[in-house]
Coordinates of N, CA and C in Angstrom, one line a residue:
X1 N 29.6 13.7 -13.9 CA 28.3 13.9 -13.4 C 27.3 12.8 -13.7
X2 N 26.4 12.1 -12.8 CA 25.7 11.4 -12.8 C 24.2 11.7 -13.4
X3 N 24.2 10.4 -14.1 CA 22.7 11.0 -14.9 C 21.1 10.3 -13.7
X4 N 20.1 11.0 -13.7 CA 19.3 10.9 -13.0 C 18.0 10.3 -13.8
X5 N 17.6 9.3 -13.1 CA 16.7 8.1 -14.1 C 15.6 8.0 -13.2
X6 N 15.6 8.0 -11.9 CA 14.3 8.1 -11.4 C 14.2 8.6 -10.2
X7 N 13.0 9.3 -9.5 CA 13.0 10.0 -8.4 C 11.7 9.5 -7.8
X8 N 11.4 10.2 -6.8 CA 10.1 10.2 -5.7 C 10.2 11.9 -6.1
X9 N 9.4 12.2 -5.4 CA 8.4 13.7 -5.4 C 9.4 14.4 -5.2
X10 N 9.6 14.4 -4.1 CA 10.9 15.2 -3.0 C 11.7 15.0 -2.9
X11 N 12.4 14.4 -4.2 CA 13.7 13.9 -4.2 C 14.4 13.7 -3.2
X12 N 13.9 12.9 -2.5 CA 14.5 12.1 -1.3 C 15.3 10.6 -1.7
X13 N 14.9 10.2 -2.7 CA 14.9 8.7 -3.0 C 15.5 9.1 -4.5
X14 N 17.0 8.3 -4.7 CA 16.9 9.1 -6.7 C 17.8 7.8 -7.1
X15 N 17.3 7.5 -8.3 CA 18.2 6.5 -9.0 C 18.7 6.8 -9.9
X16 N 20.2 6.6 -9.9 CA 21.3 7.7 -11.0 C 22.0 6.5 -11.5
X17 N 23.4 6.9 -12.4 CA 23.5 6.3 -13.4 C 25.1 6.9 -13.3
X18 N 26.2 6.1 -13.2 CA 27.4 7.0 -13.3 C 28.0 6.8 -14.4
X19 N 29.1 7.5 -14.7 CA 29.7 7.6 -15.6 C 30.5 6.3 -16.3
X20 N 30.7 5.4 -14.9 CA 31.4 4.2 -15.3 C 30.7 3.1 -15.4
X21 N 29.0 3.6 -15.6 CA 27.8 2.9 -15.9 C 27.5 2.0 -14.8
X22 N 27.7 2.4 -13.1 CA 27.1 1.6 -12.2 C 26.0 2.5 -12.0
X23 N 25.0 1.7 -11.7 CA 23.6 2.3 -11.1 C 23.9 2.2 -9.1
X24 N 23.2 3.7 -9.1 CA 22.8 4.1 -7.2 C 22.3 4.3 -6.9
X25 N 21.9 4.3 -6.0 CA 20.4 4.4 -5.2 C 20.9 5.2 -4.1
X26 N 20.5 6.6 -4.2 CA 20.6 7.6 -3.2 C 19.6 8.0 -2.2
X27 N 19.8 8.1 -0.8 CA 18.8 8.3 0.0 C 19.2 9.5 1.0
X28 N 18.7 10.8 0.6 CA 19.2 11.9 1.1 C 20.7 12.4 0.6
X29 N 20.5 12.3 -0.3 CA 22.3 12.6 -0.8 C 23.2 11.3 -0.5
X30 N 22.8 10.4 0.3 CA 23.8 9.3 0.5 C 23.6 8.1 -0.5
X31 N 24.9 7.5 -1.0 CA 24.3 6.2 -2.0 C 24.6 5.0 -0.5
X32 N 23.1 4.7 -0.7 CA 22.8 3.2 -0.3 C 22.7 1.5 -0.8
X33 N 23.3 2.0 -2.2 CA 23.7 1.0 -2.8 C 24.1 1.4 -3.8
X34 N 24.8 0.5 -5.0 CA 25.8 0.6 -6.0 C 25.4 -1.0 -6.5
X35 N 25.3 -1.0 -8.1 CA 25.3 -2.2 -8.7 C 25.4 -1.8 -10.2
X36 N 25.7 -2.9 -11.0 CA 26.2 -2.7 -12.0 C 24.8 -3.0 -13.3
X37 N 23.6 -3.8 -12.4 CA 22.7 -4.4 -12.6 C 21.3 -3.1 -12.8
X38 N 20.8 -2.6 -13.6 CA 19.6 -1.9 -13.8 C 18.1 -2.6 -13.0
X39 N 17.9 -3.5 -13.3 CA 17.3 -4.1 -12.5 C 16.8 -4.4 -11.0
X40 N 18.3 -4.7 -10.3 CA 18.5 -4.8 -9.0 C 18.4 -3.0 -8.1
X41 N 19.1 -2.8 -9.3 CA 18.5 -1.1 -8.7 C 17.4 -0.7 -8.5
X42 N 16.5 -1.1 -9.8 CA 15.2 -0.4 -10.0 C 14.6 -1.2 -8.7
X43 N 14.3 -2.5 -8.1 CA 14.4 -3.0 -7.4 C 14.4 -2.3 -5.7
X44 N 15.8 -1.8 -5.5 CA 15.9 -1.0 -4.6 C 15.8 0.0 -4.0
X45 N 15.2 0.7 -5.5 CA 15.0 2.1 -5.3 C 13.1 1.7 -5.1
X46 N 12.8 1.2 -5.8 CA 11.5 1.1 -5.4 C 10.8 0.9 -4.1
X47 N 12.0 0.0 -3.3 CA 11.8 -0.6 -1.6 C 11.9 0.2 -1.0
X48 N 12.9 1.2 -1.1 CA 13.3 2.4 -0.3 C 12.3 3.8 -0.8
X49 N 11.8 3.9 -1.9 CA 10.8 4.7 -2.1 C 9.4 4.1 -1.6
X50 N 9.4 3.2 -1.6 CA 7.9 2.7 -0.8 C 7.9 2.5 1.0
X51 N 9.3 2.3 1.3 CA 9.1 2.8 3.0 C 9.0 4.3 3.4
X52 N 9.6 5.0 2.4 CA 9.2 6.3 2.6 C 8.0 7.3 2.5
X53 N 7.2 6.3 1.2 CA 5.6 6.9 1.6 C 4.8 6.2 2.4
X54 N 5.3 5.1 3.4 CA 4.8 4.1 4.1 C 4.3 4.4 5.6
X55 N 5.9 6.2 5.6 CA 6.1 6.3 6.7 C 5.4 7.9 7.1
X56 N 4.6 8.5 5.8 CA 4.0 9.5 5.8 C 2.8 9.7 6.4
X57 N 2.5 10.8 7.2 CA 1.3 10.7 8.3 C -0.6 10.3 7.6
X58 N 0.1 10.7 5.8 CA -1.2 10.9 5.5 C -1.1 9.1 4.9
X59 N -0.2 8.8 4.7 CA -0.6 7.4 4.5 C -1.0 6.4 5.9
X60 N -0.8 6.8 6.8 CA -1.0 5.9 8.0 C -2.0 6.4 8.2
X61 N -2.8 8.0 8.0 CA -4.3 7.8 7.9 C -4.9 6.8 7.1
X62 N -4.9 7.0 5.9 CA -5.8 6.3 5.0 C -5.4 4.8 5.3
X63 N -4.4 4.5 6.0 CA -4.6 3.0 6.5 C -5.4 2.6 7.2
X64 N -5.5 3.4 8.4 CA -6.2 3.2 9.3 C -7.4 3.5 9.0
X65 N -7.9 4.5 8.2 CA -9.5 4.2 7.6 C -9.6 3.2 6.8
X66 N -8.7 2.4 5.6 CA -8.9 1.9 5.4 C -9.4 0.4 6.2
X67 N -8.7 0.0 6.8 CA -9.0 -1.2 8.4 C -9.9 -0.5 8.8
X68 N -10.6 0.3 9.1 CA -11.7 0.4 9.6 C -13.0 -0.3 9.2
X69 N -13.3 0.4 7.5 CA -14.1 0.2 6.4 C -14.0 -1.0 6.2
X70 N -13.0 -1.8 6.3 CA -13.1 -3.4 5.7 C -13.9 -3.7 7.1
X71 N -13.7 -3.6 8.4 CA -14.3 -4.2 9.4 C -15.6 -3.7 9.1
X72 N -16.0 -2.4 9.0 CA -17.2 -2.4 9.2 C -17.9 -2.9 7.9
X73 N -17.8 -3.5 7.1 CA -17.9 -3.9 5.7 C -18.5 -5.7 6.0
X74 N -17.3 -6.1 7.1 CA -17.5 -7.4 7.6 C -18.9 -7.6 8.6
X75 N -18.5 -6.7 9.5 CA -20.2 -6.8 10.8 C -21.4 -6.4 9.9
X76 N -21.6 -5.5 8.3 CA -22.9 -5.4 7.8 C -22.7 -6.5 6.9
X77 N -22.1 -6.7 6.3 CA -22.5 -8.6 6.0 C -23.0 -9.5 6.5
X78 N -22.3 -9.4 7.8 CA -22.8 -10.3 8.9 C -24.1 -10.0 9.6
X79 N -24.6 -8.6 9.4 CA -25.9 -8.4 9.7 C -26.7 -8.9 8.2
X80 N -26.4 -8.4 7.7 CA -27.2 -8.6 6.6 C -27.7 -10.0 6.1
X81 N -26.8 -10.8 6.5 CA -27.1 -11.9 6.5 C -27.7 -13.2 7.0
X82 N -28.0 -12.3 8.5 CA -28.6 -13.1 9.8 C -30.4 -12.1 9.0
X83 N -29.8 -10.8 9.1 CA -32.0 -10.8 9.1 C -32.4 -10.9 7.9
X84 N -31.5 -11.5 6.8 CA -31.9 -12.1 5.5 C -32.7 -13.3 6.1
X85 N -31.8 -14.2 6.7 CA -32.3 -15.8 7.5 C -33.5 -15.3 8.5
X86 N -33.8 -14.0 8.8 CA -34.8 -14.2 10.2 C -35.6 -14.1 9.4
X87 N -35.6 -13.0 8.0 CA -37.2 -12.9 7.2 C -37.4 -14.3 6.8
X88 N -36.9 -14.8 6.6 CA -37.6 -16.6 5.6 C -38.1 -17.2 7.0
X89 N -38.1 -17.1 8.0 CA -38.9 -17.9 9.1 C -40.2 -16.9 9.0
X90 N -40.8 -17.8 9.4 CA -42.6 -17.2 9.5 C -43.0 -17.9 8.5
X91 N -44.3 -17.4 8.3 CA -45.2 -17.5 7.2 C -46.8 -16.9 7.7
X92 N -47.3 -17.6 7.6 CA -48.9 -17.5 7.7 C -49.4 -16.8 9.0
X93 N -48.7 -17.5 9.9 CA -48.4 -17.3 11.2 C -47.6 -16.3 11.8
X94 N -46.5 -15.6 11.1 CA -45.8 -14.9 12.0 C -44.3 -15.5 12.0
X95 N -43.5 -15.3 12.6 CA -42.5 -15.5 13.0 C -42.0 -17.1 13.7
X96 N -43.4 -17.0 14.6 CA -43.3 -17.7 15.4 C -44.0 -19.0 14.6
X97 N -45.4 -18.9 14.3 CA -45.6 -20.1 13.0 C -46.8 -20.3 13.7
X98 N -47.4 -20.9 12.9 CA -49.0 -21.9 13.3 C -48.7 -22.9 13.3

């Protein structure tokens, strides 16, 4: 029996440990890789556990808000910045100037 070293939530993604001390990387019950190397595993279990929260509806929300928020983050800087420059014109006069 295989010893179990790391998982995702839903054990969809599991990194085990066999008896003959190779490490696996299972994806749905299937091993998608085998190495003798702890490392390389930890490695591939992490890749394969990060496409799989990559591909979750609620993370492709929060992406898409996120890209939103940076854009709109950019155009009020960019405002902010032009009627910073419009207030220093004038003076005494107005905008327009004496």
């Amino acid at each position: 029996m295989s010893e179990l070293i790391r998982s995702t939530n839903d054990e969809a993604v599991q990194l085990r440990v066999e008896p003959d001390g190779q490490f696996v990387v299972l994806v749905a019950g299937d091993i998608i890789f085998a190495t003798r190397v702890r490392s390389a595993a930890d490695i591939y279990y992490e890749e394969e556990a990060e496409k799989r929260r990559s591909q979750s509806p609620k993370r492709q929300r929060l992406a898409k808000e996120r890209a939103h928020f940076d854009m709109q983050a950019v155009r009020s800087d960019s405002f902010a910045r032009r009627s910073a420059h419009q207030q220093k014109k004038g003076g005494k006069g107005g905008r327009g100037g004496v």
